[in-house]
C-alpha positions as a Python dict, from the first residue, in 0.01 Angstrom:
ca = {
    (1, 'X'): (0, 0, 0),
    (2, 'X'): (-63, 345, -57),
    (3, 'X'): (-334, 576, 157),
    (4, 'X'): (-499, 904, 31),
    (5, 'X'): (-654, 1085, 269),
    (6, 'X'): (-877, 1399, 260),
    (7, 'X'): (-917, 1701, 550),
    (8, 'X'): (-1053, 2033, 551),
    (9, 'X'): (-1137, 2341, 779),
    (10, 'X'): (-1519, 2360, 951),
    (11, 'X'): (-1640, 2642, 654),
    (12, 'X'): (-1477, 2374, 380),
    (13, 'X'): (-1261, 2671, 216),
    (14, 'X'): (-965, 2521, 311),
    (15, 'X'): (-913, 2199, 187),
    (16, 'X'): (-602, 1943, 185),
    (17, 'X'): (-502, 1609, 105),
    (18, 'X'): (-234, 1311, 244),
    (19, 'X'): (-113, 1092, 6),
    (20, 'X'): (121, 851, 214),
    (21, 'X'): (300, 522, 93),
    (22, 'X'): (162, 368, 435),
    (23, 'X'): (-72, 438, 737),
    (24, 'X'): (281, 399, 930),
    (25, 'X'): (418, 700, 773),
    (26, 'X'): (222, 945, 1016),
    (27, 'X'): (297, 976, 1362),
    (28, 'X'): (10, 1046, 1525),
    (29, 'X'): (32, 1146, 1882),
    (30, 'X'): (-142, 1293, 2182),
    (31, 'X'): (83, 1613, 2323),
    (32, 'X'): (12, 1749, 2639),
    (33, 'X'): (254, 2080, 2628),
    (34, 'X'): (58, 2417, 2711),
    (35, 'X'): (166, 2528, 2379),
    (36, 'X'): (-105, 2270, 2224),
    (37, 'X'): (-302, 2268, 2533),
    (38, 'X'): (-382, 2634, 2455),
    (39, 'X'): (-405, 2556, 2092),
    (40, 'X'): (-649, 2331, 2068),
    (41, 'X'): (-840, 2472, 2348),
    (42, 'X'): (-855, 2138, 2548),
    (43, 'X'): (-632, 1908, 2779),
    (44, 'X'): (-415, 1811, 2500),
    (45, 'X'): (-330, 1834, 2117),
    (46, 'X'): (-324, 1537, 1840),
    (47, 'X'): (-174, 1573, 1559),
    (48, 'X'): (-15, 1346, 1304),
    (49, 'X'): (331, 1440, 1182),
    (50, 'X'): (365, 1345, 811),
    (51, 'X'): (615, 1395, 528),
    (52, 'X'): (554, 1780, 362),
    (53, 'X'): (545, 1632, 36),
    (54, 'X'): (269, 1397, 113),
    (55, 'X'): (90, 1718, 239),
    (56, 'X'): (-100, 1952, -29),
    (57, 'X'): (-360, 2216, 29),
    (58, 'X'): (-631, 2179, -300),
    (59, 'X'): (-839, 2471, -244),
    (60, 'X'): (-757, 2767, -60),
    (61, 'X'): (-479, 2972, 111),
    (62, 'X'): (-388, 2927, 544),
    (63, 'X'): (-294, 3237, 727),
    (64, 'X'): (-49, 3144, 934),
    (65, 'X'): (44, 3289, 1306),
    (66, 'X'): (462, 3225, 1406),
    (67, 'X'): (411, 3200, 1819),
    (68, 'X'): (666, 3291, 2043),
    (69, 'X'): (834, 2964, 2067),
    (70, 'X'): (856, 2956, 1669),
    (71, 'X'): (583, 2702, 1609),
    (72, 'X'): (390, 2809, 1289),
    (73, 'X'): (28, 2735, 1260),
    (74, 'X'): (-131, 2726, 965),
    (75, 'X'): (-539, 2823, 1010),
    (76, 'X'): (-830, 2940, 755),
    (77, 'X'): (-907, 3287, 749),
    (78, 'X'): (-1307, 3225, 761),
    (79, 'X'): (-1350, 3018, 1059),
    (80, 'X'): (-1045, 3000, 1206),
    (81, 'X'): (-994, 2628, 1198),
    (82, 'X'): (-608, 2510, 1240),
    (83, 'X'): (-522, 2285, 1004),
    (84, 'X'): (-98, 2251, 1069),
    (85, 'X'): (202, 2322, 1263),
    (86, 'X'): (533, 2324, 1219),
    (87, 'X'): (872, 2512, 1335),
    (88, 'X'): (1042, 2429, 1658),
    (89, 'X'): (1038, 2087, 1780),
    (90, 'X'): (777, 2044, 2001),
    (91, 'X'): (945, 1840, 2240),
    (92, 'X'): (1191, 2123, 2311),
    (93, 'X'): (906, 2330, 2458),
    (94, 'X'): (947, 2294, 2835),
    (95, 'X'): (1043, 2623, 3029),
    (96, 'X'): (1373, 2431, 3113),
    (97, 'X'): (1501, 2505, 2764),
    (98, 'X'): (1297, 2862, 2705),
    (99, 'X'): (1567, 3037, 2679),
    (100, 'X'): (1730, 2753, 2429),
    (101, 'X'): (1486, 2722, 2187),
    (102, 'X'): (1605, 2431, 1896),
    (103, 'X'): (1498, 2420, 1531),
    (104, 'X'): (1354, 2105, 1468),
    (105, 'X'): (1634, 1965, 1196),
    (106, 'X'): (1339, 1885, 978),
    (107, 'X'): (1111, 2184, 988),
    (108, 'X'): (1145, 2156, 589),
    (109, 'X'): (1056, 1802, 604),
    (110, 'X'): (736, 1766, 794),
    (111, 'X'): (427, 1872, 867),
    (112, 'X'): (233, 1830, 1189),
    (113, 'X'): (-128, 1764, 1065),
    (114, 'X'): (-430, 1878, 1292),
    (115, 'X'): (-580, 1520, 1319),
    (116, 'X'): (-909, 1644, 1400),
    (117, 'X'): (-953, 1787, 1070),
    (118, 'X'): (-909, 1468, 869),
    (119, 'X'): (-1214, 1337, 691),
    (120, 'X'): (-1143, 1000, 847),
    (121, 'X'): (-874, 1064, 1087),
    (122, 'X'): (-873, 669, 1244),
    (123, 'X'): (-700, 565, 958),
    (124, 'X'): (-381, 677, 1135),
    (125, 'X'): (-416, 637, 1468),
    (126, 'X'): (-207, 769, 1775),
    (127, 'X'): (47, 571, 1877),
    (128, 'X'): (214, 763, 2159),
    (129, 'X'): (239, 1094, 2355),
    (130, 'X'): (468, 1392, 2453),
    (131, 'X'): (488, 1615, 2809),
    (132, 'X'): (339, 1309, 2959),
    (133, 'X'): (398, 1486, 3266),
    (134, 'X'): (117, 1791, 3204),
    (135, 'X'): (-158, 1542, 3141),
    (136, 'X'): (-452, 1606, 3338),
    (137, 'X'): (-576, 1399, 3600),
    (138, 'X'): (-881, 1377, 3443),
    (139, 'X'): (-708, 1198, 3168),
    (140, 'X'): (-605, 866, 3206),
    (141, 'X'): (-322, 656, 3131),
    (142, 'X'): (-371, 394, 2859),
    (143, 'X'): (-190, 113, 2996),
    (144, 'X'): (45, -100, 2649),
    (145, 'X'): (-49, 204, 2452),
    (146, 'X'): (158, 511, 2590),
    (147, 'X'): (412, 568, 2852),
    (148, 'X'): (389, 668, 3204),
    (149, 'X'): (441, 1013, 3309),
    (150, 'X'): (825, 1133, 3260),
    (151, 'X'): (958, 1219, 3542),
    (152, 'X'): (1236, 1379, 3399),
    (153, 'X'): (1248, 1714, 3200),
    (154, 'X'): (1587, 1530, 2977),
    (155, 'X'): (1299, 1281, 2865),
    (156, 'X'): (1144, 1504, 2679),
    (157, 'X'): (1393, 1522, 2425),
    (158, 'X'): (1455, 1150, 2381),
    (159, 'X'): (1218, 982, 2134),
    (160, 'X'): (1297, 662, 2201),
    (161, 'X'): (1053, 746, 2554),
    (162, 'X'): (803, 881, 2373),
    (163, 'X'): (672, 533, 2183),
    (164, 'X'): (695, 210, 2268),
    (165, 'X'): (991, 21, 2162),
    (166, 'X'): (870, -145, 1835),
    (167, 'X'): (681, 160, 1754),
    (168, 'X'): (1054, 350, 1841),
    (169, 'X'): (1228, 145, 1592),
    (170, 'X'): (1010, 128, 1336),
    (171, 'X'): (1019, 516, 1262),
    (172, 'X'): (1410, 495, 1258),
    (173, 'X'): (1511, 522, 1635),
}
């Protein structure tokens, strides 16, 4: 069953819509790099990666900002608001591979959706988390929901540690 969904900055001048075949086609997730840490402006980012072409701005035009690390972000003008990211993967952000930097082979396929800025964002909910290993100790684990800290900066990169298992091979791991 198909899911339209509705989002917009905090002035309302830039405004988007999802239209996704399914609630599973977003991956929403919790992502604890300092990349989003800084982004958001709090212990961690959420975001829900979903298809580009179920992604369409209706009113208005984003600035966008290219960081260092090549992730775009995609913002209104007025109030600043970030609505989406996208560039280089973000779980290829840890200093280890700085100097490495990879594309994320589908740049031109996704978008990574500030979940935050949906109009009711807990219809596609998070269902795991990256850089496990920055999260704050103020922030709990949520034990059958996401996976313990990585203790290994090669995890990063493997998807199949970021979810858990069913949730792994239902997007295609």
């Amino acid at each position: 069953m198909g899911i339209h969904l509705e989002g917009r900055c905090v002035c309302k001048n830039l405004q988007y819509s999802l239209d996704l075949d399914s609630p599973e086609d977003a991956r929403t997730t919790l992502c604890h790099c300092s990349s989003c840490r800084r982004a958001f402006g709090t212990n961690y980012g959420l975001t829900a990666k979903v298809p580009i072409q179920a992604f369409k701005y209706e009113q208005g035009a984003p600035k966008t900002h290219k960081q260092e690390n090549g992730v775009v972000r995609e913002f209104c003008d007025n109030c600043g608001a970030f609505i989406c990211e996208y560039g280089v993967c973000l779980a290829m952000q840890s200093n280890w591979m700085a100097s490495n930097p990879v594309q994320e082979q589908a740049a031109g396929k996704f978008r990574y959706i500030m979940w935050g800025t949906l109009d009711e964002p807990d219809k596609i909910p998070p269902r795991g988390e990256f850089y496990c290993r920055n999260r704050t100790e103020r922030m709990p684990e949520i034990p059958g929901r996401y996976l313990p800290r990585w203790k290994d900066l090669l995890e990063y990169t493997d998807p199949s540690r970021c979810f858990p298992q069913e949730e792994y091979k239902r997007i295609g791991g």
